[in-house]
C-alpha cells in the first residue's frame, strides 16, 4: 500500500492565513532578517516546512486539531458573539499548543548513537511511506530512526502536556477596530491568537475590543517574538 505523503507542512494553517488575505488572495509578509516586504499566497513556501514531522502527526493528529479549531473559529465569526461556549475553550487551547510546538521544532537531523548498532529494517520507499502513515517507527538503511518520526512523537507529547497544564483557560473573542492585527510566526508563551485582521482570541477577563494602544502593543509583541516573518493584510509600518 502506498500513501500520498504530505511534504509541505504548514506551521500556521493555510485556512487561517486566508482570513488575512486581501482581495487578490495574498497577504503581506515581512522578513525580519532581510527587511524585505512581499506579497504571498497561503501556499507560499514561507509558510511551510518540508516534512519536519511524520505523516501521521500531520494527517491525523494535527489535522484533527486544525479541523476542530477551524470549525470553532467559523462558528465564532458567524455568531459574532464575544462569549465562547465552554466546550470550545479546550479546542482553542489545543490549537495554540499545536501552533506553539510546531514553530519550536527544529529541522536538524538527529542521529541514533552509533554504539546502538541498529540494523536496518526498512529500505523500500513505499514501505517507509506506509509505515509513516501508520505512525510506526522503523530503522532505515542508515541505521537510524527518521528524525521526523521522533519530532512527531515529541510534538504529540508536548501538545497533550500543554493541554493538561492549561485545561482551565477561558477564551474570549476580542475586536481590534483601531488597527489591523499582524500574525507572528510563533505564539511563544502569549495566550493570543489573531484570527482576522480585526479579531483575535484572548484569555482572561472578557473585553469586547482592544484600544488603539492595546492593538499597537499586540502587534509590537508579535513583531518582537517572531523568529523570521510576520504577516497580515498590511505590514508596511514594520518594513
PDB file of N, CA and C in Angstrom, residues 63-75 91-92 94-95:
ATOM      1  N   UNK A  63      -4.175  17.386  11.832  1.00  0.00           N
ATOM      2  CA  UNK A  63      -5.352  17.739  11.033  1.00  0.00           C
ATOM      3  C   UNK A  63      -6.617  17.769  11.888  1.00  0.00           C
ATOM      4  N   UNK A  64      -6.735  16.824  12.810  1.00  0.00           N
ATOM      5  CA  UNK A  64      -7.913  16.809  13.681  1.00  0.00           C
ATOM      6  C   UNK A  64      -7.978  18.086  14.530  1.00  0.00           C
ATOM      7  N   UNK A  65      -6.844  18.495  15.083  1.00  0.00           N
ATOM      8  CA  UNK A  65      -6.802  19.715  15.894  1.00  0.00           C
ATOM      9  C   UNK A  65      -7.128  20.931  15.040  1.00  0.00           C
ATOM     10  N   UNK A  66      -6.541  21.000  13.845  1.00  0.00           N
ATOM     11  CA  UNK A  66      -6.812  22.119  12.934  1.00  0.00           C
ATOM     12  C   UNK A  66      -8.285  22.167  12.547  1.00  0.00           C
ATOM     13  N   UNK A  67      -8.851  21.025  12.162  1.00  0.00           N
ATOM     14  CA  UNK A  67     -10.251  20.988  11.720  1.00  0.00           C
ATOM     15  C   UNK A  67     -11.196  21.435  12.830  1.00  0.00           C
ATOM     16  N   UNK A  68     -10.945  20.979  14.043  1.00  0.00           N
ATOM     17  CA  UNK A  68     -11.788  21.386  15.171  1.00  0.00           C
ATOM     18  C   UNK A  68     -11.674  22.883  15.413  1.00  0.00           C
ATOM     19  N   UNK A  69     -10.454  23.406  15.329  1.00  0.00           N
ATOM     20  CA  UNK A  69     -10.251  24.838  15.554  1.00  0.00           C
ATOM     21  C   UNK A  69     -10.911  25.668  14.458  1.00  0.00           C
ATOM     22  N   UNK A  70     -10.775  25.246  13.202  1.00  0.00           N
ATOM     23  CA  UNK A  70     -11.390  25.994  12.101  1.00  0.00           C
ATOM     24  C   UNK A  70     -12.908  25.988  12.230  1.00  0.00           C
ATOM     25  N   UNK A  71     -13.473  24.870  12.647  1.00  0.00           N
ATOM     26  CA  UNK A  71     -14.921  24.790  12.844  1.00  0.00           C
ATOM     27  C   UNK A  71     -15.372  25.750  13.936  1.00  0.00           C
ATOM     28  N   UNK A  72     -14.638  25.770  15.047  1.00  0.00           N
ATOM     29  CA  UNK A  72     -14.966  26.684  16.144  1.00  0.00           C
ATOM     30  C   UNK A  72     -14.816  28.132  15.697  1.00  0.00           C
ATOM     31  N   UNK A  73     -13.740  28.427  14.977  1.00  0.00           N
ATOM     32  CA  UNK A  73     -13.497  29.800  14.510  1.00  0.00           C
ATOM     33  C   UNK A  73     -14.614  30.278  13.599  1.00  0.00           C
ATOM     34  N   UNK A  74     -15.043  29.430  12.672  1.00  0.00           N
ATOM     35  CA  UNK A  74     -16.126  29.810  11.768  1.00  0.00           C
ATOM     36  C   UNK A  74     -17.418  30.082  12.538  1.00  0.00           C
ATOM     37  N   UNK A  75     -17.713  29.242  13.500  1.00  0.00           N
ATOM     38  CA  UNK A  75     -18.925  29.446  14.308  1.00  0.00           C
ATOM     39  C   UNK A  75     -18.848  30.748  15.093  1.00  0.00           C
ATOM     40  N   UNK A  91     -10.630  23.315  22.687  1.00  0.00           N
ATOM     41  CA  UNK A  91     -10.281  23.218  21.264  1.00  0.00           C
ATOM     42  C   UNK A  91      -9.297  24.325  20.898  1.00  0.00           C
ATOM     43  N   UNK A  92      -9.559  25.527  21.389  1.00  0.00           N
ATOM     44  CA  UNK A  92      -8.687  26.671  21.103  1.00  0.00           C
ATOM     45  C   UNK A  92      -7.333  26.494  21.780  1.00  0.00           C
ATOM     46  N   UNK A  94      -5.880  23.707  22.584  1.00  0.00           N
ATOM     47  CA  UNK A  94      -5.168  22.634  21.887  1.00  0.00           C
ATOM     48  C   UNK A  94      -4.531  23.158  20.602  1.00  0.00           C
ATOM     49  N   UNK A  95      -5.247  24.028  19.888  1.00  0.00           N
ATOM     50  CA  UNK A  95      -4.685  24.589  18.665  1.00  0.00           C
ATOM     51  C   UNK A  95      -3.492  25.489  18.976  1.00  0.00           C
TER      52      UNK A  95
END
